[in-house]
Amino acid sequence: MNSPDLAGIGMTSQRTRERLIERLREQGIDDFAVLEVMRSTPRHLFLDEAMAHRAYEDTALPIGYQQTLSQPYVVARMTSLLLAGGSLERVLEVGSGSGYQTAILAQLVGQVYAVERIKPLLEASRKRLRRLKLRNVRLRHGDGMLGWPEEGPFDGVLCAAAPEQVPEALLAQLAPGGRLVLPVGGGLQHLKVITRDGDDFRSETFDAVRFVPLRPGVQR
Ligand code: SAH
């Protein structure tokens, strides 16, 4: 990536990015592959120009339509939890928003199937992913609460919006041994990892988090 806007300058420079990676490491992110991919992926390209100078702060940032680009720590944490069971071939992402988490996943798994309910966000993310030449991604405008049944089952599912209860369809589309990582809760939310073992599901609870709600239906 050597065009100047991909490389970044000033507040989006490589040095600023290094500081973010250092911070993630200090906060306990120790998956080397995840850290390397986050180091080399230009988060500023996933934001409007007015927000781009804040891209390497460890904070969630607005992307319009009352949605946010997830905080880097949370992206790193969810990605690490998803990958902790071993390498993944087919991954479903629900609530792909800006496409930043999609870009990170695409560099770490075989194929990403991403569903977003807000059409303009989906179309903007499509352009960014193409620009970064990430071709192992399929994007769909739809209600991710329903998963993507035609493409399942999935080895991993990552959902970036919070339901009050885990959607049945996402469980149903997990392959044997597959893992679902998502925030769950109404007011107070926690990250959960749900692992499929035959017809049983094992649930583990991790960090307290704050995500936008998972909403049914689509928006044009
Ligand atoms: N990972 C994204 C997070 C965006 S915020 C990023 O970093 O940019 C969560 C996203 O989930 C929003 O874009 C919202 O529109 C989307 N979302 C909420 N409910 C959804 C649903 N049922 N299906 C698909 N996307 C949904």
Short mmCIF file of C-alpha atoms and ligand atoms in Angstrom, two decimals:
data_model
loop_
_atom_site.label_atom_id
_atom_site.label_comp_id
_atom_site.label_asym_id
_atom_site.label_seq_id
_atom_site.Cartn_x
_atom_site.Cartn_y
_atom_site.Cartn_z
CA MET A 1 0.00 0.00 0.00
CA ASN A 2 2.05 2.94 -1.16
CA SER A 3 -0.35 5.59 -2.42
CA PRO A 4 -0.07 8.57 -0.01
CA ASP A 5 -3.65 8.42 1.28
CA LEU A 6 -3.40 4.69 1.95
CA ALA A 7 -0.16 5.20 3.83
CA GLY A 8 -1.52 8.25 5.67
CA ILE A 9 0.17 11.44 6.87
CA GLY A 10 0.15 13.41 10.14
CA MET A 11 -2.49 11.97 12.46
CA THR A 12 -2.96 8.98 10.15
CA SER A 13 0.75 8.21 9.74
CA GLN A 14 2.42 4.88 10.36
CA ARG A 15 3.82 6.21 13.65
CA THR A 16 0.34 7.06 14.93
CA ARG A 17 -0.79 3.57 13.98
CA GLU A 18 2.14 1.98 15.82
CA ARG A 19 1.03 3.74 19.00
CA LEU A 20 -2.43 2.24 18.67
CA ILE A 21 -1.00 -1.27 18.26
CA GLU A 22 1.20 -0.70 21.32
CA ARG A 23 -1.87 0.31 23.29
CA LEU A 24 -3.83 -2.77 22.19
CA ARG A 25 -0.91 -4.92 23.32
CA GLU A 26 -0.86 -3.18 26.70
CA GLN A 27 -4.55 -3.91 27.06
CA GLY A 28 -3.89 -7.63 26.64
CA ILE A 29 -4.39 -8.28 22.92
CA ASP A 30 -1.72 -10.91 22.24
CA ASP A 31 -2.79 -12.50 18.96
CA PHE A 32 0.15 -11.61 16.74
CA ALA A 33 -1.73 -12.12 13.45
CA VAL A 34 -4.56 -9.83 14.58
CA LEU A 35 -2.13 -7.12 15.70
CA GLU A 36 -0.20 -7.30 12.41
CA VAL A 37 -3.34 -7.00 10.30
CA MET A 38 -4.55 -4.05 12.39
CA ARG A 39 -1.16 -2.41 12.04
CA SER A 40 -1.28 -2.54 8.26
CA THR A 41 -4.98 -1.77 7.66
CA PRO A 42 -5.72 1.95 7.09
CA ARG A 43 -8.64 2.59 9.48
CA HIS A 44 -8.80 6.23 8.33
CA LEU A 45 -10.13 5.07 4.95
CA PHE A 46 -13.26 3.77 6.68
CA LEU A 47 -14.23 7.21 8.00
CA ASP A 48 -15.45 10.47 6.49
CA GLU A 49 -12.69 12.96 5.89
CA ALA A 50 -13.81 15.09 8.85
CA MET A 51 -13.26 12.13 11.22
CA ALA A 52 -10.18 10.59 9.59
CA HIS A 53 -7.69 12.41 11.84
CA ARG A 54 -9.11 10.49 14.81
CA ALA A 55 -8.86 7.08 13.15
CA TYR A 56 -6.02 5.77 15.34
CA GLU A 57 -7.51 6.77 18.67
CA ASP A 58 -8.80 3.77 20.56
CA THR A 59 -12.39 4.90 20.37
CA ALA A 60 -15.62 4.22 18.46
CA LEU A 61 -16.34 6.91 15.85
CA PRO A 62 -19.52 7.99 14.03
CA ILE A 63 -20.09 6.72 10.47
CA GLY A 64 -23.51 8.34 9.92
CA TYR A 65 -27.04 6.85 10.15
CA GLN A 66 -26.57 6.85 13.96
CA GLN A 67 -24.04 4.01 13.66
CA THR A 68 -20.42 3.79 14.76
CA LEU A 69 -17.18 2.27 13.59
CA SER A 70 -16.28 -0.05 16.49
CA GLN A 71 -13.47 0.80 18.90
CA PRO A 72 -10.14 -0.79 17.81
CA TYR A 73 -9.78 -2.63 21.14
CA VAL A 74 -13.20 -4.21 20.63
CA VAL A 75 -12.41 -5.16 17.01
CA ALA A 76 -9.15 -6.76 18.16
CA ARG A 77 -10.82 -8.52 21.07
CA MET A 78 -13.73 -9.94 19.05
CA THR A 79 -11.44 -11.02 16.22
CA SER A 80 -9.07 -12.75 18.68
CA LEU A 81 -11.98 -14.52 20.39
CA LEU A 82 -13.31 -15.67 17.02
CA LEU A 83 -9.91 -17.04 15.96
CA ALA A 84 -9.05 -18.62 19.31
CA GLY A 85 -10.53 -21.97 18.25
CA GLY A 86 -8.17 -22.33 15.26
CA SER A 87 -8.16 -21.18 11.66
CA LEU A 88 -11.49 -20.45 9.97
CA GLU A 89 -12.63 -20.92 6.40
CA ARG A 90 -16.16 -19.49 6.18
CA VAL A 91 -17.10 -16.54 8.40
CA LEU A 92 -20.38 -14.62 8.63
CA GLU A 93 -20.22 -11.02 9.78
CA VAL A 94 -23.46 -9.31 10.88
CA GLY A 95 -23.53 -5.50 10.98
CA SER A 96 -20.52 -4.77 8.79
CA GLY A 97 -21.13 -0.98 8.86
CA SER A 98 -18.06 0.84 7.54
CA GLY A 99 -16.41 -2.43 6.48
CA TYR A 100 -13.40 -2.02 8.80
CA GLN A 101 -14.02 -5.21 10.78
CA THR A 102 -14.75 -6.92 7.44
CA ALA A 103 -11.34 -5.86 6.12
CA ILE A 104 -9.61 -7.21 9.22
CA LEU A 105 -11.45 -10.55 8.98
CA ALA A 106 -10.81 -10.88 5.24
CA GLN A 107 -7.07 -10.92 5.92
CA LEU A 108 -7.34 -13.64 8.57
CA VAL A 109 -9.92 -16.16 7.31
CA GLY A 110 -10.78 -17.92 4.05
CA GLN A 111 -13.99 -16.17 3.01
CA VAL A 112 -16.14 -13.48 4.65
CA TYR A 113 -19.91 -13.18 4.15
CA ALA A 114 -20.98 -9.78 5.49
CA VAL A 115 -24.56 -8.59 6.03
CA GLU A 116 -25.51 -4.95 6.73
CA ARG A 117 -29.06 -3.57 7.02
CA ILE A 118 -28.32 0.05 5.99
CA LYS A 119 -27.85 0.21 2.23
CA PRO A 120 -25.65 3.35 1.91
CA LEU A 121 -23.23 2.01 4.55
CA LEU A 122 -23.01 -1.27 2.66
CA GLU A 123 -22.31 0.45 -0.65
CA ALA A 124 -19.60 2.67 0.87
CA SER A 125 -17.95 -0.37 2.44
CA ARG A 126 -18.00 -2.18 -0.90
CA LYS A 127 -15.91 0.58 -2.49
CA ARG A 128 -13.38 0.58 0.35
CA LEU A 129 -12.91 -3.18 0.29
CA ARG A 130 -12.45 -3.11 -3.48
CA ARG A 131 -9.93 -0.33 -3.15
CA LEU A 132 -7.95 -2.41 -0.65
CA LYS A 133 -8.17 -5.32 -3.11
CA LEU A 134 -9.84 -7.58 -0.56
CA ARG A 135 -11.66 -9.98 -2.85
CA ASN A 136 -12.61 -12.80 -0.49
CA VAL A 137 -15.64 -10.88 0.77
CA ARG A 138 -19.28 -11.14 -0.26
CA LEU A 139 -21.58 -8.35 0.91
CA ARG A 140 -25.32 -8.50 1.27
CA HIS A 141 -27.93 -5.85 2.07
CA GLY A 142 -30.25 -7.65 4.47
CA ASP A 143 -31.35 -8.42 7.99
CA GLY A 144 -28.43 -10.20 9.60
CA MET A 145 -30.62 -11.45 12.45
CA LEU A 146 -31.60 -14.08 9.92
CA GLY A 147 -27.96 -14.87 9.10
CA TRP A 148 -27.24 -15.87 5.51
CA PRO A 149 -28.84 -19.32 5.29
CA GLU A 150 -27.90 -19.96 1.64
CA GLU A 151 -24.20 -19.66 2.50
CA GLY A 152 -24.16 -21.40 5.89
CA PRO A 153 -23.09 -23.24 7.89
CA PHE A 154 -20.23 -21.03 9.06
CA ASP A 155 -17.09 -21.88 11.06
CA GLY A 156 -17.38 -18.50 12.72
CA VAL A 157 -19.97 -15.76 13.11
CA LEU A 158 -19.13 -12.25 14.34
CA CYS A 159 -22.03 -9.93 15.11
CA ALA A 160 -21.26 -6.23 15.73
CA ALA A 161 -24.65 -5.08 17.02
CA ALA A 162 -26.29 -6.17 20.28
CA PRO A 163 -29.43 -8.31 20.49
CA GLU A 164 -31.16 -8.77 23.86
CA GLN A 165 -31.12 -12.50 23.20
CA VAL A 166 -28.95 -14.54 20.88
CA PRO A 167 -30.79 -14.91 17.52
CA GLU A 168 -31.75 -18.54 16.82
CA ALA A 169 -30.79 -18.27 13.15
CA LEU A 170 -27.19 -17.44 14.01
CA LEU A 171 -26.94 -20.51 16.25
CA ALA A 172 -28.58 -22.67 13.60
CA GLN A 173 -26.03 -21.57 10.98
CA LEU A 174 -22.98 -22.51 13.08
CA ALA A 175 -21.02 -25.50 11.78
CA PRO A 176 -19.99 -28.20 14.31
CA GLY A 177 -17.31 -26.66 16.53
CA GLY A 178 -18.21 -23.24 15.10
CA ARG A 179 -18.02 -20.09 17.23
CA LEU A 180 -20.36 -17.12 17.48
CA VAL A 181 -18.92 -13.92 18.97
CA LEU A 182 -21.34 -11.11 19.82
CA PRO A 183 -22.42 -8.51 22.38
CA VAL A 184 -25.63 -9.49 24.23
CA GLY A 185 -27.86 -7.38 26.44
CA GLY A 186 -30.31 -4.52 26.60
CA GLY A 187 -28.73 -1.78 28.72
CA LEU A 188 -25.61 -3.50 30.02
CA GLN A 189 -24.00 -5.70 27.37
CA HIS A 190 -21.29 -8.34 27.51
CA LEU A 191 -19.27 -10.02 24.80
CA LYS A 192 -20.17 -13.68 24.54
CA VAL A 193 -18.63 -16.60 22.71
CA ILE A 194 -21.02 -19.42 21.91
CA THR A 195 -19.48 -22.65 20.66
CA ARG A 196 -21.47 -25.37 18.92
CA ASP A 197 -20.89 -28.91 20.13
CA GLY A 198 -23.28 -31.19 18.22
CA ASP A 199 -26.73 -29.88 19.13
CA ASP A 200 -25.41 -28.26 22.30
CA PHE A 201 -24.15 -24.73 22.66
CA ARG A 202 -21.58 -23.67 25.24
CA SER A 203 -21.60 -20.01 26.25
CA GLU A 204 -18.74 -17.99 27.75
CA THR A 205 -18.97 -14.36 28.88
CA PHE A 206 -16.23 -11.75 28.43
CA ASP A 207 -15.85 -7.93 28.52
CA ALA A 208 -18.63 -5.42 29.28
CA VAL A 209 -19.18 -3.46 26.05
CA ARG A 210 -21.46 -0.89 24.44
CA PHE A 211 -22.78 -1.58 20.95
CA VAL A 212 -25.66 -0.19 18.91
CA PRO A 213 -28.71 -2.49 19.04
CA LEU A 214 -29.28 -5.25 16.50
CA ARG A 215 -32.45 -4.15 14.69
CA PRO A 216 -34.79 -6.18 12.52
CA GLY A 217 -35.52 -5.39 8.88
CA VAL A 218 -33.55 -3.26 6.45
CA GLN A 219 -33.10 0.46 5.69
CA ARG A 220 -32.71 1.81 2.11
N1 SAH B 1 -18.13 -3.37 12.50
C1 SAH B 1 -18.83 -2.17 12.10
C2 SAH B 1 -19.80 -1.83 13.20
C3 SAH B 1 -20.89 -0.94 12.76
S1 SAH B 1 -22.06 -0.60 14.06
C4 SAH B 1 -17.81 -1.09 11.90
O1 SAH B 1 -16.81 -1.14 12.60
O2 SAH B 1 -18.01 -0.20 11.07
C5 SAH B 1 -23.17 -1.95 13.89
C6 SAH B 1 -23.80 -2.13 12.53
O3 SAH B 1 -24.78 -3.15 12.64
C7 SAH B 1 -24.52 -0.90 11.99
O4 SAH B 1 -23.96 -0.57 10.74
C8 SAH B 1 -25.97 -1.35 11.88
O5 SAH B 1 -26.64 -0.81 10.76
C9 SAH B 1 -25.81 -2.85 11.74
N2 SAH B 1 -26.98 -3.65 12.07
C10 SAH B 1 -27.84 -3.53 13.11
N3 SAH B 1 -28.78 -4.48 13.06
C11 SAH B 1 -28.53 -5.23 11.95
C12 SAH B 1 -29.15 -6.37 11.33
N4 SAH B 1 -30.24 -6.93 11.84
N5 SAH B 1 -28.60 -6.87 10.20
C13 SAH B 1 -27.49 -6.31 9.66
N6 SAH B 1 -26.86 -5.25 10.18
C14 SAH B 1 -27.37 -4.71 11.31
#
